[in-house]
């Protein structure tokens, strides 16, 4: 069964909630998520009318009961700090008061909101596997959730992938708890809350006389039962950082009304998409998009990259649950590098969140061509390609050619002459240099030794082939003068243990704008 993920984005950047004793709740725990889903199930579009009232449907009840029996195995917890805003909110209490020398009026209460939590990004929950009907039902309920915590804590819930930061503690200790404590519903929580609701909503309504407001009356409130709640421990695992250069991407399908791009125009369309993104962001475009980092800042190994994925490359089981036939003209991917600041990701998502999104290029010898784009969605890239079949071996080849990142270097006494094989290994180092030894900027032969070292990467170049094509713009948008004459070439790699066998990556000088995409090549081990 596929995994279930819920991502909670707080548009105001803050979460507001209180515990039973009135103290602030710092994080939106699983119990609050569950309560929000119950409220959506009983009052939203999935509720069923029964005897003049909206009640929870059997499908929603089954999905919620499944959540009671299966706590999330992983969480995405952003950095957070207490926020003291000093904002005062006013609301009607629904009771009357009689001020001096005046007629009764509805009582209003004031409360200062100074116990919120500022979140550096979205909060997320991950279940390792969930039945498809549960995923569909929970997804519909998430659409009807407007707030998480209190009413002044708006939220947007989606089933987008998350980057897990904490895992459940399988052998917790009450005396020495580890990690963070998260309230979680237990079996029977739905029945418990429904009984409390029925107690507060008796079938026999009070008479008009008994329901008349009294001046001395105060809001009674309702006591929330807590018997079917448990506290679980989640801790941050001590694992090495993932090596995926681009863990996530925004997938933008190309409309059926547009003509699928030609493979030799992939770089042009990726450049056009980059220009569209920068234009929509304006002067606020981050350096992760433009590449214009301050001189005193060490730029990361990889920036936001854009790649065109034709229909033939798209795995059927991927693409957020949609069938591959839903992308007859392929898609554009906006690859998000590891370590991308959350605000940059939000900014990119906002730039792509627009109706009638399109990109265009003007051909030198023809009319302007346009691509109509569909609605973008966030997907994971660490398992983009299909699984490797047992008994088969996976290597990688360049789909549209590579461009060297430096000119020919002097011979090395041990490694010999510089050629396309060395240029390809150097390109691998540049992509994965954040996980490899830090070397001087132009010590290219040492970089090759690092990427081929058995302990570090164990990468190999199996073959290379010069591409005899004078149209260099098909392989790179721009190339620095230090490279000299640009010579595109094909290569086949054994990536060793640099990266997982299903990740989507690109290498070479033009990897950020349409070039250097690597696709898997599977062959039987016997061959």
Short mmCIF file of C-alpha atoms in Angstrom, two decimals, residues 10-199:
data_model
loop_
_atom_site.label_atom_id
_atom_site.label_comp_id
_atom_site.label_asym_id
_atom_site.label_seq_id
_atom_site.Cartn_x
_atom_site.Cartn_y
_atom_site.Cartn_z
CA UNK A 10 -0.03 27.87 8.16
CA UNK A 11 -0.54 30.96 5.92
CA UNK A 12 0.08 33.36 8.84
CA UNK A 13 3.27 31.54 9.80
CA UNK A 14 1.97 30.90 13.31
CA UNK A 15 0.12 28.16 15.19
CA UNK A 16 -2.24 29.01 18.06
CA UNK A 17 -3.49 26.47 20.58
CA UNK A 18 -3.88 25.87 24.30
CA UNK A 19 -3.71 22.84 26.57
CA UNK A 20 -6.32 21.87 29.18
CA UNK A 21 -4.68 24.02 31.86
CA UNK A 22 -4.56 27.10 29.61
CA UNK A 23 -0.85 26.84 28.84
CA UNK A 24 0.15 27.31 25.19
CA UNK A 25 0.53 24.30 22.91
CA UNK A 26 3.69 24.77 20.91
CA UNK A 27 3.04 22.27 18.09
CA UNK A 28 -0.04 21.05 16.20
CA UNK A 29 -0.07 17.47 17.46
CA UNK A 30 -1.85 14.46 15.93
CA UNK A 31 -4.78 14.80 18.34
CA UNK A 32 -5.55 18.30 17.00
CA UNK A 33 -5.26 17.07 13.42
CA UNK A 34 -7.68 14.25 14.22
CA UNK A 35 -10.18 16.64 15.84
CA UNK A 36 -10.00 18.96 12.83
CA UNK A 37 -10.73 16.03 10.50
CA UNK A 38 -13.70 14.98 12.67
CA UNK A 39 -15.08 18.52 12.52
CA UNK A 40 -14.70 18.50 8.72
CA UNK A 41 -16.36 15.08 8.50
CA UNK A 42 -19.38 16.24 10.51
CA UNK A 43 -19.80 19.73 9.06
CA UNK A 44 -18.11 19.74 5.65
CA UNK A 45 -18.90 18.52 2.18
CA UNK A 46 -18.50 14.84 3.16
CA UNK A 47 -21.14 14.96 5.92
CA UNK A 48 -24.48 13.16 5.50
CA UNK A 49 -27.86 14.73 6.40
CA UNK A 50 -29.77 12.70 9.00
CA UNK A 51 -33.04 13.90 10.55
CA UNK A 52 -32.27 17.52 9.87
CA UNK A 53 -28.68 17.35 11.09
CA UNK A 54 -25.30 16.79 9.43
CA UNK A 55 -23.53 13.66 10.68
CA UNK A 56 -20.33 11.78 9.86
CA UNK A 57 -20.64 9.34 6.94
CA UNK A 58 -19.68 5.68 7.23
CA UNK A 59 -16.72 6.22 4.84
CA UNK A 60 -15.36 9.07 6.97
CA UNK A 61 -15.90 7.09 10.17
CA UNK A 62 -13.97 4.13 8.73
CA UNK A 63 -11.04 6.33 7.69
CA UNK A 64 -10.96 8.08 11.08
CA UNK A 65 -11.11 4.75 12.90
CA UNK A 66 -8.14 3.60 10.82
CA UNK A 67 -6.18 6.65 12.03
CA UNK A 68 -6.97 5.71 15.63
CA UNK A 69 -5.37 2.29 15.16
CA UNK A 70 -2.39 3.55 13.15
CA UNK A 71 -0.40 6.45 14.62
CA UNK A 72 1.93 8.29 12.22
CA UNK A 73 5.37 6.72 12.06
CA UNK A 74 7.20 9.92 11.09
CA UNK A 75 6.75 13.67 11.52
CA UNK A 76 8.06 16.77 9.81
CA UNK A 77 8.67 19.31 12.56
CA UNK A 78 9.94 22.73 11.43
CA UNK A 79 12.03 25.05 13.54
CA UNK A 80 9.74 26.99 15.88
CA UNK A 81 9.88 29.73 18.52
CA UNK A 82 7.24 31.35 20.75
CA UNK A 83 5.68 34.43 19.14
CA UNK A 84 4.44 37.33 21.26
CA UNK A 85 2.27 39.44 18.97
CA UNK A 86 0.20 41.40 21.49
CA UNK A 87 -2.80 41.32 19.13
CA UNK A 88 -6.20 41.54 20.85
CA UNK A 89 -9.21 39.66 19.46
CA UNK A 90 -12.87 40.30 20.33
CA UNK A 91 -15.80 37.93 20.01
CA UNK A 92 -19.43 37.65 21.07
CA UNK A 93 -19.91 35.26 23.97
CA UNK A 94 -23.59 34.69 23.17
CA UNK A 95 -24.67 35.86 26.63
CA UNK A 96 -26.20 39.13 27.81
CA UNK A 97 -24.85 41.83 30.07
CA UNK A 98 -26.48 45.00 31.44
CA UNK A 99 -24.15 47.99 31.69
CA UNK A 100 -25.08 50.89 34.02
CA UNK A 101 -27.98 53.00 32.72
CA UNK A 102 -28.36 51.00 29.51
CA UNK A 103 -30.40 48.16 28.06
CA UNK A 104 -28.94 44.66 28.01
CA UNK A 105 -26.50 43.86 25.23
CA UNK A 106 -24.49 40.90 23.98
CA UNK A 107 -21.38 40.43 26.03
CA UNK A 108 -18.06 40.73 24.16
CA UNK A 109 -14.84 39.27 25.47
CA UNK A 110 -11.34 40.45 24.65
CA UNK A 111 -8.29 38.21 24.57
CA UNK A 112 -4.69 39.05 23.81
CA UNK A 113 -3.12 36.57 21.41
CA UNK A 114 0.42 36.36 22.69
CA UNK A 115 0.94 32.63 23.04
CA UNK A 116 1.29 31.62 19.39
CA UNK A 117 4.17 29.65 17.91
CA UNK A 118 6.06 30.96 14.89
CA UNK A 119 6.84 28.09 12.50
CA UNK A 120 9.69 28.17 9.98
CA UNK A 121 7.75 25.91 7.60
CA UNK A 122 4.89 23.43 7.33
CA UNK A 123 4.22 20.64 9.81
CA UNK A 124 3.71 17.11 8.47
CA UNK A 125 2.58 13.58 9.34
CA UNK A 126 3.63 10.35 7.59
CA UNK A 127 2.01 6.90 7.66
CA UNK A 128 4.08 4.14 6.06
CA UNK A 129 1.12 2.60 4.24
CA UNK A 130 -2.61 3.29 4.04
CA UNK A 131 -5.47 1.70 2.07
CA UNK A 132 -6.42 3.67 -1.06
CA UNK A 133 -9.96 4.33 0.24
CA UNK A 134 -8.51 5.82 3.45
CA UNK A 135 -6.19 8.08 1.43
CA UNK A 136 -9.04 9.30 -0.76
CA UNK A 137 -11.36 9.97 2.20
CA UNK A 138 -8.70 11.73 4.28
CA UNK A 139 -7.75 13.83 1.25
CA UNK A 140 -11.35 15.02 0.85
CA UNK A 141 -11.61 15.80 4.57
CA UNK A 142 -8.38 17.82 4.47
CA UNK A 143 -9.94 20.12 1.86
CA UNK A 144 -12.65 21.11 4.38
CA UNK A 145 -10.31 21.90 7.29
CA UNK A 146 -9.93 25.66 7.75
CA UNK A 147 -8.00 25.92 11.01
CA UNK A 148 -5.81 23.74 13.18
CA UNK A 149 -5.81 24.58 16.85
CA UNK A 150 -7.96 27.64 17.46
CA UNK A 151 -10.06 29.62 15.00
CA UNK A 152 -7.36 32.29 14.65
CA UNK A 153 -4.88 29.64 13.44
CA UNK A 154 -5.85 29.08 9.75
CA UNK A 155 -4.30 26.15 7.94
CA UNK A 156 -4.17 24.49 4.52
CA UNK A 157 -3.96 20.69 4.62
CA UNK A 158 -2.70 18.77 1.58
CA UNK A 159 -1.46 15.25 0.85
CA UNK A 160 1.88 16.51 -0.46
CA UNK A 161 5.12 14.67 0.39
CA UNK A 162 7.05 15.72 3.49
CA UNK A 163 10.69 15.67 4.58
CA UNK A 164 10.49 13.68 7.81
CA UNK A 165 12.57 15.02 10.70
CA UNK A 166 11.36 12.76 13.56
CA UNK A 167 10.55 9.05 13.82
CA UNK A 168 8.35 7.32 16.38
CA UNK A 169 10.17 5.78 19.35
CA UNK A 170 9.30 2.09 19.22
CA UNK A 171 10.50 1.38 22.78
CA UNK A 172 9.57 4.49 24.76
CA UNK A 173 10.47 5.09 28.38
CA UNK A 174 8.20 7.07 30.70
CA UNK A 175 11.06 7.78 33.09
CA UNK A 176 13.43 8.97 30.36
CA UNK A 177 11.33 10.22 27.43
CA UNK A 178 13.16 10.84 24.16
CA UNK A 179 12.49 13.51 21.58
CA UNK A 180 9.18 15.36 21.61
CA UNK A 181 5.87 14.26 23.13
CA UNK A 182 2.90 14.19 20.73
CA UNK A 183 -0.72 13.59 21.76
CA UNK A 184 -2.28 10.96 19.52
CA UNK A 185 -5.82 9.48 19.31
CA UNK A 186 -6.37 5.93 20.53
CA UNK A 187 -9.05 3.43 19.44
CA UNK A 188 -12.42 4.70 20.64
CA UNK A 189 -11.62 8.41 20.27
CA UNK A 190 -14.32 8.96 17.63
CA UNK A 191 -16.99 7.26 19.75
CA UNK A 192 -15.86 9.27 22.77
CA UNK A 193 -16.21 12.59 20.98
CA UNK A 194 -19.54 11.65 19.39
CA UNK A 195 -20.98 10.81 22.84
CA UNK A 196 -19.80 14.18 24.13
CA UNK A 197 -21.41 15.90 21.14
CA UNK A 198 -24.74 14.16 21.73
CA UNK A 199 -24.64 15.20 25.39
#
